[in-house]
XYZ file of C-alpha atoms in Angstrom:
359
model
C 109.960 33.713 125.204
C 111.301 30.385 123.962
C 113.005 30.443 120.593
C 110.746 27.785 119.097
C 107.671 29.867 119.876
C 108.750 32.211 117.078
C 108.289 29.525 114.455
C 105.087 29.625 112.437
C 102.515 26.857 112.822
C 102.965 23.914 110.537
C 106.748 24.018 110.425
C 108.327 20.590 111.164
C 108.865 19.912 114.852
C 112.392 20.528 116.019
C 113.982 20.466 119.397
C 116.249 23.389 118.638
C 115.832 26.060 116.036
C 118.555 28.504 115.137
C 117.061 31.568 113.556
C 118.874 34.159 111.526
C 119.427 36.946 114.037
C 117.789 34.826 116.708
C 120.954 34.592 118.741
C 121.252 38.365 118.633
C 118.137 39.309 120.551
C 120.093 41.348 123.048
C 122.685 42.681 120.635
C 122.364 45.275 117.941
C 123.833 43.305 115.001
C 123.522 46.312 112.767
C 125.486 45.404 109.650
C 122.656 45.077 107.153
C 120.787 48.052 108.526
C 123.763 50.361 107.926
C 123.460 51.419 111.542
C 126.147 53.051 113.648
C 126.169 54.530 117.127
C 127.496 57.929 118.181
C 130.310 57.838 120.727
C 129.987 60.971 122.836
C 132.567 61.559 125.550
C 131.044 64.294 127.733
C 130.992 62.242 130.900
C 133.431 61.864 133.787
C 132.525 58.235 134.469
C 132.804 56.658 131.017
C 134.869 53.538 130.321
C 138.265 53.970 128.624
C 138.255 53.991 124.807
C 139.682 50.490 124.456
C 136.748 49.122 126.469
C 134.329 51.198 124.404
C 135.694 49.749 121.167
C 135.389 46.274 122.669
C 131.770 47.018 123.617
C 131.007 48.077 120.040
C 132.519 44.850 118.765
C 130.738 42.675 121.333
C 127.420 44.133 120.202
C 128.244 43.926 116.479
C 128.066 47.693 116.081
C 130.184 48.211 113.001
C 129.987 51.975 112.538
C 130.900 54.746 114.946
C 130.564 58.506 114.959
C 133.326 60.223 116.936
C 132.860 63.960 117.367
C 136.495 64.946 117.731
C 139.855 63.357 116.950
C 140.406 61.735 120.318
C 143.848 60.106 120.018
C 143.048 57.445 122.625
C 139.896 56.429 120.756
C 141.707 56.397 117.406
C 144.480 54.316 118.915
C 141.945 51.874 120.321
C 140.191 51.551 116.979
C 143.496 50.918 115.243
C 144.924 48.459 117.707
C 141.821 46.377 118.245
C 141.845 44.976 114.722
C 138.166 45.856 114.530
C 136.053 46.293 111.420
C 134.385 49.394 112.829
C 133.974 52.093 110.192
C 134.434 55.603 111.533
C 132.779 58.957 110.968
C 135.352 61.351 112.419
C 134.397 64.909 113.302
C 136.315 68.103 112.787
C 135.076 70.108 115.799
C 133.584 73.525 115.261
C 136.384 75.248 117.144
C 138.904 73.956 114.573
C 137.087 75.315 111.517
C 138.717 78.749 111.391
C 142.222 77.324 111.571
C 141.596 74.686 108.921
C 139.885 77.181 106.632
C 142.858 79.541 106.937
C 145.265 77.445 104.871
C 145.637 74.214 102.968
C 148.702 73.480 105.058
C 146.659 73.494 108.249
C 144.181 71.050 106.723
C 147.001 68.825 105.482
C 148.460 68.741 108.992
C 145.080 67.852 110.524
C 144.566 64.992 108.087
C 148.118 63.748 108.596
C 147.802 63.882 112.391
C 144.374 62.323 112.762
C 143.783 60.280 109.607
C 146.834 59.082 107.693
C 148.791 58.384 110.878
C 146.143 55.808 111.842
C 146.575 53.369 109.004
C 144.559 50.593 110.674
C 141.464 52.733 111.320
C 138.696 52.323 108.759
C 137.645 55.909 108.112
C 134.338 56.344 106.285
C 133.485 60.044 106.615
C 135.066 63.229 107.852
C 132.257 65.367 109.298
C 133.557 68.932 109.117
C 131.603 70.875 111.719
C 128.416 69.877 113.509
C 125.209 71.898 113.040
C 127.031 75.137 112.229
C 124.343 77.808 112.070
C 124.127 79.921 108.942
C 123.867 82.974 111.212
C 126.911 82.170 113.361
C 130.389 83.640 113.064
C 131.660 80.184 112.072
C 129.504 79.970 108.966
C 132.092 81.741 106.799
C 134.706 79.098 107.629
C 132.698 75.937 107.051
C 132.871 75.485 103.280
C 136.531 76.575 102.990
C 137.389 74.092 105.755
C 135.453 71.337 103.968
C 137.285 72.055 100.721
C 140.699 72.078 102.389
C 140.033 68.799 104.212
C 138.758 67.258 100.979
C 141.893 68.395 99.141
C 144.053 66.849 101.853
C 142.119 63.580 101.705
C 142.484 63.521 97.917
C 146.211 64.273 98.110
C 146.580 61.296 100.435
C 144.851 59.087 97.862
C 141.898 58.418 100.159
C 139.103 60.232 98.313
C 137.514 56.976 97.102
C 137.429 55.610 100.634
C 136.605 58.701 102.703
C 133.913 61.263 101.929
C 133.951 64.753 103.407
C 130.657 66.265 104.540
C 129.057 68.297 107.324
C 126.125 67.705 109.657
C 123.093 69.986 109.667
C 120.000 70.039 111.855
C 116.405 70.076 110.646
C 115.933 73.599 111.985
C 117.308 74.862 108.662
C 114.034 73.807 107.034
C 111.724 76.699 106.363
C 108.907 74.359 105.291
C 108.626 70.741 106.379
C 104.913 70.023 105.921
C 103.825 68.345 103.812
C 107.113 66.552 103.070
C 106.817 67.164 99.339
C 106.903 70.922 100.030
C 110.082 70.700 102.088
C 112.440 73.617 101.538
C 115.310 75.293 103.333
C 114.911 78.682 104.961
C 115.459 81.409 102.391
C 117.966 83.073 104.736
C 120.016 79.865 104.807
C 120.173 79.271 101.068
C 123.265 81.400 100.419
C 125.033 79.328 103.085
C 123.665 75.888 102.177
C 123.506 75.954 98.381
C 127.300 76.099 97.841
C 127.759 73.302 100.391
C 125.171 71.168 98.594
C 126.908 71.812 95.269
C 130.255 70.824 96.767
C 128.832 67.591 98.177
C 127.082 66.714 94.915
C 130.263 67.313 92.906
C 132.207 64.977 95.163
C 129.587 62.253 95.488
C 129.254 62.824 99.226
C 126.049 62.572 101.248
C 124.577 65.300 103.410
C 124.695 64.440 107.097
C 121.510 65.337 108.966
C 120.725 65.085 112.688
C 117.071 64.033 112.852
C 115.133 63.994 116.130
C 111.394 63.296 116.039
C 111.581 63.522 119.829
C 112.059 67.289 119.792
C 109.184 67.800 117.361
C 106.950 65.672 119.563
C 107.993 67.202 122.891
C 107.506 70.734 121.564
C 104.058 69.985 120.159
C 102.663 66.884 121.860
C 99.098 68.156 121.505
C 99.258 67.909 117.715
C 101.869 65.169 117.215
C 100.876 61.803 118.608
C 103.359 59.656 120.454
C 102.580 56.734 118.138
C 103.516 58.853 115.123
C 106.833 59.762 116.757
C 107.669 56.218 117.935
C 106.953 54.364 114.648
C 103.975 52.610 116.292
C 101.043 54.206 114.435
C 98.915 51.529 112.754
C 97.571 53.776 110.016
C 98.623 56.577 107.707
C 98.798 59.767 109.738
C 99.814 62.187 106.972
C 98.697 61.859 103.369
C 100.890 63.773 100.938
C 99.529 63.235 97.452
C 100.028 59.542 96.698
C 102.465 59.094 99.585
C 101.281 58.101 103.037
C 103.281 58.634 106.229
C 102.910 56.484 109.333
C 105.820 58.009 111.229
C 107.426 61.380 111.799
C 110.940 60.192 110.970
C 110.016 59.451 107.344
C 108.208 62.755 107.070
C 111.291 64.681 108.200
C 113.697 62.718 105.985
C 111.520 63.219 102.929
C 111.157 66.937 103.673
C 114.962 67.136 103.598
C 115.027 65.231 100.309
C 112.501 67.692 98.851
C 114.564 70.633 100.080
C 117.696 69.142 98.529
C 115.928 68.718 95.201
C 114.883 72.363 95.268
C 118.489 73.354 96.014
C 119.972 71.296 93.185
C 120.873 68.190 95.172
C 118.487 65.802 93.423
C 120.943 62.922 93.278
C 122.307 63.263 96.797
C 121.863 60.792 99.594
C 121.177 61.617 103.225
C 123.013 59.994 106.101
C 121.187 60.372 109.409
C 124.154 61.349 111.536
C 122.165 61.408 114.787
C 118.796 60.133 115.911
C 117.578 58.848 119.242
C 115.213 59.260 122.160
C 116.010 60.207 125.781
C 115.098 57.935 128.674
C 114.572 60.719 131.247
C 114.504 64.478 131.707
C 111.661 65.670 129.494
C 108.184 65.190 128.027
C 107.789 61.602 126.883
C 111.365 60.815 127.918
C 110.988 57.364 129.469
C 113.031 54.199 129.352
C 110.248 52.389 127.531
C 109.808 55.103 124.900
C 113.562 55.193 124.308
C 113.581 51.433 123.838
C 110.615 51.516 121.466
C 111.998 54.371 119.371
C 115.528 53.047 119.005
C 114.421 49.459 118.364
C 111.965 50.583 115.710
C 114.465 53.030 114.197
C 117.044 50.277 113.719
C 114.525 48.104 111.910
C 112.769 50.859 110.002
C 115.740 52.424 108.234
C 116.393 49.200 106.359
C 113.383 49.940 104.174
C 113.686 53.574 103.091
C 110.970 56.232 103.084
C 107.815 56.773 101.018
C 109.726 59.157 98.741
C 112.665 56.782 98.337
C 111.348 53.299 99.147
C 113.519 50.208 99.409
C 116.637 52.340 99.874
C 118.239 51.760 103.259
C 119.140 54.888 105.199
C 122.545 54.868 106.857
C 121.779 55.976 110.408
C 123.750 56.664 113.583
C 121.880 56.184 116.853
C 122.557 58.807 119.497
C 124.233 57.773 121.700
C 126.393 54.983 123.082
C 126.375 56.217 126.706
C 124.558 58.525 129.056
C 126.830 61.577 129.468
C 126.645 63.191 132.898
C 128.619 66.339 132.053
C 125.954 67.598 129.669
C 123.197 70.045 130.482
C 120.288 70.517 130.792
C 119.141 67.299 132.448
C 117.510 65.983 129.262
C 120.884 65.867 127.504
C 122.288 63.396 130.022
C 119.986 60.482 129.170
C 120.356 59.446 125.531
C 122.618 56.427 125.935
C 121.975 52.865 124.879
C 124.374 51.892 127.651
C 125.113 53.063 131.152
C 128.685 54.150 131.895
C 129.249 50.756 133.552
C 128.675 49.206 130.085
C 125.344 47.657 131.031
C 122.641 48.075 128.406
C 119.717 50.204 129.579
C 117.228 48.020 127.719
C 117.358 45.196 125.167
C 117.213 46.243 121.539
C 115.346 43.335 120.021
C 115.857 42.560 116.380
C 112.730 41.942 114.321
C 111.502 38.380 114.776
C 112.440 36.318 111.717
C 109.910 34.466 109.598
C 110.012 30.717 109.092
C 111.788 31.238 105.777
C 114.699 32.804 107.673
C 115.515 29.610 109.555
C 119.125 28.684 108.914
C 119.129 25.070 110.099
C 117.711 22.821 112.763
C 118.998 20.158 115.069
C 116.557 17.278 115.545
């Protein structure tokens, strides 16, 4: 489509029109949306980290989630002179060691954070979806506290927030969103974590996947509701109307946090995406629609917290061929050869967003 066909009728004729975001139709340009992309590395055909960092920069992706302290990736982020802000993960298999002593946490932070003075760290995500019923549950909060102490001792507590990522399976009630609450069995595990985060002004990281809700119950959940394409309210919750499943899930988490004493806390969506193959509704077109709409939608908040942008990390940068089952291999925005799988089109600007014209 020609650029000038985006301009509303009645606007003065111009031979060339430069629109805000118009030159970024095939890039993500995610600054204002507070959007990042998750950099998973479970593939044997992925480009080297320095090329990955360059790809982020070329596509104006300014936030990255890295699941483990990969020295090559950290080195690439530091040496590239990029403005990419990083969410760095403490992997689950390191939790017991870090929880065991403050010294171990200090060493981890020194090795993977303070040694990389040119990397712009934003969050340390201690653990990823640690189950309240797993053997690791006892180590999570002590590890979070020790990492936070180490960050504070390094004078970085204003710059870097320490949190952990949960999954929506910890909800006992999610419908309607206003009734959202955590499983009673999980409360003794989650409540102290929520208190810790609230005390330190840190957000709760949540992996949110409308895809899994849809694919598990496609008879009752419409594809339009899952893909942000419904043209009417699908769920009425008191005075709040929901046109998409993403908002419903986020607001259920907010309601659960309020019940658990986290009224003032923010949520960061630490993962969300849609697969392009391998399962029910997993098509290239659906992945494009979901991720494009997600990027635009999170700028505007939810019915419960309108006009408050939701920091969100799209999962994932690449397809990862070492994952299983098959569905897990196909979540990337890019192929391992660095070619985009589909264009992520920014929302078409209005005439008032025209920057300037050349007659």
